mmCIF file of C-alpha atoms in Angstrom:
data_model
loop_
_atom_site.group_PDB
_atom_site.id
_atom_site.type_symbol
_atom_site.label_atom_id
_atom_site.label_comp_id
_atom_site.label_asym_id
_atom_site.label_seq_id
_atom_site.Cartn_x
_atom_site.Cartn_y
_atom_site.Cartn_z
ATOM 1 C CA MET A 98 85.140 -60.510 -33.057
ATOM 2 C CA LYS A 99 88.123 -62.109 -32.091
ATOM 3 C CA ARG A 100 88.058 -59.815 -28.796
ATOM 4 C CA LEU A 101 84.925 -61.902 -27.850
ATOM 5 C CA LEU A 102 86.164 -64.997 -28.653
ATOM 6 C CA TYR A 103 89.239 -64.489 -26.435
ATOM 7 C CA PHE A 104 86.993 -63.524 -23.624
ATOM 8 C CA ALA A 105 84.464 -66.190 -24.076
ATOM 9 C CA LEU A 106 87.701 -68.706 -23.811
ATOM 10 C CA PHE A 107 88.703 -66.772 -20.726
ATOM 11 C CA ILE A 108 84.870 -67.574 -19.109
ATOM 12 C CA LEU A 109 85.187 -71.155 -20.210
ATOM 13 C CA PHE A 110 88.509 -71.528 -18.311
ATOM 14 C CA LEU A 111 86.828 -69.932 -15.024
ATOM 15 C CA MET A 112 83.664 -72.266 -15.461
ATOM 16 C CA THR A 113 85.843 -75.342 -15.677
ATOM 17 C CA ALA A 114 88.190 -73.976 -12.500
ATOM 18 C CA CYS A 115 84.986 -73.387 -10.419
ATOM 19 C CA GLY A 116 83.018 -76.016 -11.423
ATOM 20 C CA GLY A 117 80.548 -74.408 -13.862
ATOM 21 C CA SER A 118 78.131 -71.768 -13.781
ATOM 22 C CA GLN A 119 74.580 -71.578 -15.595
ATOM 23 C CA ALA A 120 74.461 -68.727 -18.161
ATOM 24 C CA ILE A 121 71.674 -67.609 -18.228
ATOM 25 C CA ALA A 122 55.566 -51.013 -32.118
ATOM 26 C CA THR A 123 28.885 -35.334 -53.875
ATOM 27 C CA GLU A 124 28.232 -34.213 -52.606
ATOM 28 C CA MET A 125 26.220 -34.231 -56.105
ATOM 29 C CA ALA A 126 24.317 -31.150 -56.230
ATOM 30 C CA SER A 127 21.394 -31.642 -58.673
ATOM 31 C CA VAL A 128 20.735 -28.402 -61.049
ATOM 32 C CA PRO A 129 16.997 -27.457 -60.385
ATOM 33 C CA THR A 130 14.595 -27.163 -63.280
ATOM 34 C CA ASP A 131 11.814 -25.233 -63.131
ATOM 35 C CA THR A 132 11.763 -24.810 -59.336
ATOM 36 C CA PRO A 133 9.800 -22.057 -58.300
ATOM 37 C CA THR A 134 11.883 -19.364 -56.772
ATOM 38 C CA ALA A 135 11.752 -19.173 -53.031
ATOM 39 C CA GLN A 136 10.082 -16.234 -50.911
ATOM 40 C CA PRO A 137 13.014 -14.814 -48.889
ATOM 41 C CA THR A 138 13.178 -15.377 -45.492
ATOM 42 C CA SER A 139 13.954 -12.930 -42.452
ATOM 43 C CA THR A 140 17.181 -13.766 -40.872
ATOM 44 C CA PRO A 141 16.616 -14.367 -37.162
ATOM 45 C CA ALA A 142 17.919 -11.864 -34.737
ATOM 46 C CA ASN A 143 21.025 -12.608 -32.605
ATOM 47 C CA THR A 144 22.248 -15.746 -34.653
ATOM 48 C CA PRO A 145 25.731 -16.963 -33.632
ATOM 49 C CA THR A 146 28.389 -16.777 -36.021
ATOM 50 C CA PRO A 147 29.831 -20.236 -36.420
ATOM 51 C CA ALA A 148 33.712 -20.194 -35.624
ATOM 52 C CA PRO A 149 35.965 -20.699 -38.261
ATOM 53 C CA THR A 150 37.588 -24.085 -38.598
ATOM 54 C CA ALA A 151 41.833 -24.364 -38.494
ATOM 55 C CA THR A 152 42.924 -25.700 -41.681
ATOM 56 C CA PRO A 153 45.478 -28.764 -40.666
ATOM 57 C CA ASP A 154 48.698 -27.876 -41.153
ATOM 58 C CA ALA A 155 51.226 -31.199 -41.296
ATOM 59 C CA ALA A 156 54.471 -29.348 -41.192
ATOM 60 C CA ALA A 157 53.225 -27.262 -37.866
ATOM 61 C CA THR A 158 51.865 -30.400 -36.300
ATOM 62 C CA ALA A 159 55.141 -32.304 -36.931
ATOM 63 C CA ALA A 160 57.138 -29.695 -36.184
ATOM 64 C CA ALA A 161 54.932 -29.521 -32.557
ATOM 65 C CA GLN A 162 55.604 -33.421 -32.212
ATOM 66 C CA ALA A 163 59.192 -33.086 -32.583
ATOM 67 C CA THR A 164 59.502 -30.274 -30.255
ATOM 68 C CA GLN A 165 57.796 -32.725 -27.523
ATOM 69 C CA SER A 166 60.038 -35.343 -28.271
ATOM 70 C CA ALA A 167 62.997 -33.381 -28.159
ATOM 71 C CA GLY A 168 61.397 -32.030 -24.763
ATOM 72 C CA LYS A 169 61.018 -35.168 -23.472
ATOM 73 C CA VAL A 170 64.602 -36.227 -24.039
ATOM 74 C CA PHE A 171 65.807 -33.086 -22.568
ATOM 75 C CA SER A 172 64.011 -33.900 -19.210
ATOM 76 C CA GLU A 173 65.719 -37.468 -19.234
ATOM 77 C CA LEU A 174 69.125 -35.524 -19.947
ATOM 78 C CA ASP A 175 68.543 -33.176 -17.304
ATOM 79 C CA THR A 176 67.932 -36.093 -14.415
ATOM 80 C CA LEU A 177 71.174 -37.695 -15.932
ATOM 81 C CA LEU A 178 73.491 -35.068 -16.490
ATOM 82 C CA SER A 179 72.478 -31.901 -14.729
ATOM 83 C CA GLY A 180 75.314 -32.169 -12.243
ATOM 84 C CA SER A 181 78.265 -33.148 -15.022
ATOM 85 C CA ASP A 182 80.098 -30.656 -17.040
ATOM 86 C CA ILE A 183 78.701 -32.575 -20.332
ATOM 87 C CA PRO A 184 77.306 -29.147 -22.291
ATOM 88 C CA TYR A 185 73.910 -31.046 -23.216
ATOM 89 C CA LYS A 186 71.934 -27.932 -22.707
ATOM 90 C CA ASP A 187 73.409 -26.779 -26.301
ATOM 91 C CA GLY A 188 72.580 -29.821 -28.141
ATOM 92 C CA HIS A 189 69.936 -31.070 -30.309
ATOM 93 C CA LEU A 190 67.794 -34.066 -30.899
ATOM 94 C CA ALA A 191 69.448 -36.029 -33.619
ATOM 95 C CA TRP A 192 67.545 -39.233 -34.061
ATOM 96 C CA GLN A 193 64.930 -41.124 -32.050
ATOM 97 C CA GLN A 194 63.657 -44.345 -32.403
ATOM 98 C CA THR A 195 60.212 -45.185 -33.157
ATOM 99 C CA ASP A 196 60.168 -48.893 -32.816
ATOM 100 C CA PRO A 197 61.611 -51.369 -31.005
ATOM 101 C CA LEU A 198 64.421 -53.468 -32.887
ATOM 102 C CA THR A 199 65.358 -57.158 -31.609
ATOM 103 C CA ILE A 200 68.598 -58.698 -33.136
ATOM 104 C CA LYS A 201 67.760 -62.224 -32.746
ATOM 105 C CA MET A 202 70.841 -64.886 -32.509
ATOM 106 C CA GLN A 203 72.018 -68.445 -32.803
ATOM 107 C CA GLY A 204 75.242 -69.263 -31.309
ATOM 108 C CA PRO A 205 78.250 -69.809 -31.819
ATOM 109 C CA SER A 206 78.390 -66.798 -33.648
ATOM 110 C CA GLY A 207 82.150 -67.395 -34.176
ATOM 111 C CA SER A 208 83.525 -63.686 -35.289
ATOM 112 C CA VAL A 209 81.097 -62.421 -36.754
ATOM 113 C CA ALA A 210 78.293 -60.623 -34.835
ATOM 114 C CA SER A 211 74.809 -59.384 -36.115
ATOM 115 C CA ILE A 212 74.920 -55.430 -36.777
ATOM 116 C CA ARG A 213 72.227 -53.368 -37.498
ATOM 117 C CA GLU A 214 72.799 -50.130 -38.719
ATOM 118 C CA ILE A 215 70.569 -47.481 -37.343
ATOM 119 C CA ASP A 216 70.250 -44.638 -40.101
ATOM 120 C CA GLU A 217 72.592 -44.134 -43.142
ATOM 121 C CA ASN A 218 72.050 -40.683 -43.035
ATOM 122 C CA LEU A 219 72.782 -40.056 -39.537
ATOM 123 C CA THR A 220 76.531 -39.059 -38.307
ATOM 124 C CA ALA A 221 77.752 -37.483 -35.454
ATOM 125 C CA GLY A 222 81.095 -36.642 -33.484
ATOM 126 C CA ASN A 223 79.874 -35.633 -30.082
ATOM 127 C CA PHE A 224 76.821 -37.041 -28.552
ATOM 128 C CA VAL A 225 74.883 -38.567 -26.115
ATOM 129 C CA PHE A 226 73.334 -41.971 -27.180
ATOM 130 C CA LYS A 227 70.984 -43.888 -24.907
ATOM 131 C CA SER A 228 69.132 -47.171 -25.458
ATOM 132 C CA ASP A 229 67.045 -49.490 -22.959
ATOM 133 C CA VAL A 230 68.326 -53.100 -23.788
ATOM 134 C CA THR A 231 66.317 -56.317 -22.883
ATOM 135 C CA TRP A 232 68.516 -59.473 -23.115
ATOM 136 C CA LYS A 233 67.188 -63.269 -23.233
ATOM 137 C CA ALA A 234 69.665 -65.936 -23.746
ATOM 138 C CA THR A 235 69.863 -69.600 -23.055
ATOM 139 C CA GLY A 236 73.868 -69.263 -22.817
ATOM 140 C CA TRP A 237 75.807 -66.183 -22.291
ATOM 141 C CA MET A 238 75.832 -63.382 -24.836
ATOM 142 C CA TYR A 239 76.726 -59.716 -25.610
ATOM 143 C CA CYS A 240 74.448 -56.807 -26.449
ATOM 144 C CA GLY A 241 76.092 -53.765 -27.585
ATOM 145 C CA ALA A 242 76.343 -50.486 -30.087
ATOM 146 C CA VAL A 243 78.510 -49.205 -32.637
ATOM 147 C CA LEU A 244 79.805 -45.633 -32.514
ATOM 148 C CA ARG A 245 81.394 -43.347 -35.120
ATOM 149 C CA SER A 246 81.726 -45.842 -37.563
ATOM 150 C CA GLU A 247 83.124 -45.266 -41.522
ATOM 151 C CA PRO A 248 80.150 -45.382 -43.824
ATOM 152 C CA ASN A 249 80.170 -49.260 -44.282
ATOM 153 C CA ILE A 250 79.213 -50.138 -40.914
ATOM 154 C CA LEU A 251 80.078 -53.758 -41.259
ATOM 155 C CA LYS A 252 83.547 -53.147 -42.610
ATOM 156 C CA GLY A 253 84.538 -49.962 -41.364
ATOM 157 C CA LYS A 254 86.855 -48.412 -38.682
ATOM 158 C CA GLN A 255 84.572 -48.136 -35.439
ATOM 159 C CA TYR A 256 83.877 -48.219 -31.809
ATOM 160 C CA GLN A 257 82.056 -50.847 -30.383
ATOM 161 C CA PHE A 258 80.651 -50.806 -26.985
ATOM 162 C CA TYR A 259 79.431 -54.049 -25.370
ATOM 163 C CA PHE A 260 78.151 -55.734 -22.147
ATOM 164 C CA LEU A 261 78.288 -59.499 -21.296
ATOM 165 C CA ARG A 262 75.533 -61.295 -19.796
ATOM 166 C CA PHE A 263 77.007 -63.910 -17.589
ATOM 167 C CA SER A 264 76.172 -65.490 -14.291
ATOM 168 C CA GLY A 265 78.470 -63.540 -11.832
ATOM 169 C CA LEU A 266 80.333 -61.294 -14.463
ATOM 170 C CA PRO A 267 78.439 -58.061 -15.326
ATOM 171 C CA VAL A 268 81.112 -56.455 -17.328
ATOM 172 C CA TRP A 269 81.425 -54.163 -20.569
ATOM 173 C CA PHE A 270 84.088 -52.955 -22.708
ATOM 174 C CA LEU A 271 84.626 -49.968 -25.342
ATOM 175 C CA ASP A 272 87.156 -51.112 -27.984
ATOM 176 C CA ALA A 273 88.518 -49.994 -31.253
ATOM 177 C CA TYR A 274 87.998 -51.845 -34.245
ATOM 178 C CA GLN A 275 88.601 -52.339 -37.979
ATOM 179 C CA ASN A 276 87.119 -53.992 -40.815
ATOM 180 C CA GLY A 277 84.100 -54.449 -38.309
ATOM 181 C CA SER A 278 85.129 -57.269 -36.566
ATOM 182 C CA GLU A 279 89.213 -56.977 -36.153
ATOM 183 C CA TYR A 280 89.679 -55.938 -33.011
ATOM 184 C CA LEU A 281 92.796 -53.140 -32.456
ATOM 185 C CA ARG A 282 92.870 -52.118 -28.642
ATOM 186 C CA THR A 283 90.897 -51.186 -25.854
ATOM 187 C CA ILE A 284 89.651 -47.968 -24.682
ATOM 188 C CA SER A 285 88.097 -48.995 -21.185
ATOM 189 C CA LYS A 286 89.425 -52.574 -20.577
ATOM 190 C CA GLU A 287 87.008 -54.579 -18.907
ATOM 191 C CA GLN A 288 84.819 -52.878 -16.417
ATOM 192 C CA ARG A 289 82.848 -54.628 -13.605
ATOM 193 C CA ALA A 290 79.522 -53.147 -12.977
ATOM 194 C CA GLU A 291 77.147 -54.533 -10.412
ATOM 195 C CA VAL A 292 74.426 -52.327 -11.327
ATOM 196 C CA ILE A 293 74.020 -54.298 -14.693
ATOM 197 C CA ASP A 294 71.073 -56.807 -14.163
ATOM 198 C CA ILE A 295 72.188 -60.079 -15.594
ATOM 199 C CA THR A 296 68.912 -61.771 -14.837
ATOM 200 C CA ASN A 297 67.309 -63.528 -18.159
ATOM 201 C CA GLY A 298 64.925 -61.047 -19.378
ATOM 202 C CA ALA A 299 66.114 -58.104 -17.356
ATOM 203 C CA THR A 300 66.397 -54.510 -19.080
ATOM 204 C CA ASN A 301 69.591 -52.528 -18.602
ATOM 205 C CA GLN A 302 69.824 -48.808 -19.740
ATOM 206 C CA PHE A 303 73.264 -47.855 -21.160
ATOM 207 C CA VAL A 304 74.216 -44.274 -21.944
ATOM 208 C CA ILE A 305 77.506 -43.139 -23.782
ATOM 209 C CA VAL A 306 78.594 -39.502 -24.097
ATOM 210 C CA ALA A 307 81.323 -38.722 -26.608
ATOM 211 C CA GLU A 308 83.183 -35.695 -26.235
ATOM 212 C CA ASP A 309 86.185 -35.390 -28.548
ATOM 213 C CA GLU A 310 88.683 -38.123 -27.323
ATOM 214 C CA LYS A 311 86.691 -38.775 -24.223
ATOM 215 C CA PHE A 312 83.842 -41.353 -24.004
ATOM 216 C CA THR A 313 81.681 -41.244 -20.547
ATOM 217 C CA VAL A 314 79.678 -44.224 -19.738
ATOM 218 C CA TYR A 315 76.391 -44.664 -17.746
ATOM 219 C CA PHE A 316 74.672 -47.721 -16.683
ATOM 220 C CA ASN A 317 70.978 -47.516 -15.208
ATOM 221 C CA GLY A 318 71.421 -43.896 -14.421
ATOM 222 C CA GLU A 319 74.690 -44.589 -12.795
ATOM 223 C CA LEU A 320 78.323 -43.435 -13.632
ATOM 224 C CA GLN A 321 80.752 -45.736 -14.322
ATOM 225 C CA GLY A 322 83.607 -43.679 -15.366
ATOM 226 C CA SER A 323 85.467 -41.684 -18.511
ATOM 227 C CA PHE A 324 87.795 -42.859 -20.850
ATOM 228 C CA ILE A 325 90.282 -41.268 -23.321
ATOM 229 C CA ASP A 326 91.242 -42.888 -27.050
ATOM 230 C CA SER A 327 94.591 -40.759 -27.080
ATOM 231 C CA SER A 328 94.766 -42.246 -30.695
ATOM 232 C CA LYS A 329 91.913 -40.446 -31.751
ATOM 233 C CA GLN A 330 91.023 -43.255 -34.132
ATOM 234 C CA ARG A 331 87.181 -42.017 -35.246
ATOM 235 C CA MET A 332 86.331 -38.316 -34.547
ATOM 236 C CA GLU A 333 82.742 -38.784 -36.048
ATOM 237 C CA GLY A 334 80.489 -41.456 -38.081
ATOM 238 C CA SER A 335 77.889 -43.698 -38.069
ATOM 239 C CA PHE A 336 75.643 -45.601 -35.758
ATOM 240 C CA GLY A 337 74.342 -49.454 -34.744
ATOM 241 C CA PHE A 338 73.261 -51.742 -32.720
ATOM 242 C CA PHE A 339 74.827 -55.347 -32.482
ATOM 243 C CA ALA A 340 74.482 -58.421 -30.663
ATOM 244 C CA TRP A 341 76.410 -61.707 -30.304
ATOM 245 C CA GLN A 342 75.914 -64.879 -28.984
ATOM 246 C CA GLU A 343 77.992 -67.783 -27.543
ATOM 247 C CA SER A 344 75.780 -70.968 -27.693
ATOM 248 C CA GLY A 345 72.192 -71.533 -28.001
ATOM 249 C CA THR A 346 69.453 -69.178 -28.633
ATOM 250 C CA GLY A 347 69.418 -65.299 -27.427
ATOM 251 C CA SER A 348 68.112 -61.832 -28.508
ATOM 252 C CA CYS A 349 68.549 -58.369 -27.496
ATOM 253 C CA ARG A 350 65.927 -56.083 -27.721
ATOM 254 C CA TYR A 351 66.643 -52.257 -28.295
ATOM 255 C CA GLU A 352 64.030 -49.823 -27.599
ATOM 256 C CA ASN A 353 63.257 -46.053 -26.209
ATOM 257 C CA SER A 354 66.751 -45.206 -28.065
ATOM 258 C CA TRP A 355 67.829 -41.643 -28.819
ATOM 259 C CA ILE A 356 70.821 -39.564 -29.899
ATOM 260 C CA TRP A 357 71.296 -36.219 -28.794
ATOM 261 C CA SER A 358 74.037 -34.145 -30.877
ATOM 262 C CA LEU A 359 76.455 -32.255 -28.717
ATOM 263 C CA ASP A 360 78.274 -31.163 -32.136
ATOM 264 C CA LYS A 361 77.759 -27.117 -33.219
#
């Protein structure tokens, strides 16, 4: 993560020059013996017939739940993207997070970030990726995501999206990496986003849309821009979450996350 280290040194320079800044889920039926035969009894008239009991269908239940989940995600997409030209109405729900994931850190992280793969069987090329992220730290830190990674998410080529918690500097990046931690080039350059809440313990929502070589980013429901990777380094791959800590302790908590595939 040399890219992060370089940026950390830049922050240190700013802190020195400006006088410092404070960083922040049986029936047992016995056989009757010698029992007298009971006399038949008359059947009462107008006895209601019990309604048949439905047999549980696990597959149908699961399908109904999946449809409901997809419907909720679609509503979120509709709210965010209805005014855009992104073809989300033709997509489908590829993955949805069931339990929150927290990455805890002890800085300095050096050149190695903590990465957690989402699902080794999940890949996509064109997609909408959303997560609500809560950060807590005694120093500055990064939370983020890995996109379109090669199968070995710790060592493969990939894109890394990350945003910084540091007093007075709410910025984010989208960069291309190889070998998991070797910075190649930036796709977006440093982007300042005042809509990012840098308060310790704050929750921010990111949405990344990938359409071939174009990436579009939203924070907290606000469009931040679209950026092109003319190299087309990776057009499909795996996903993950990651975090990096400059000093002290920190954590990034990811929840309410999902990936909506735009692939045909």
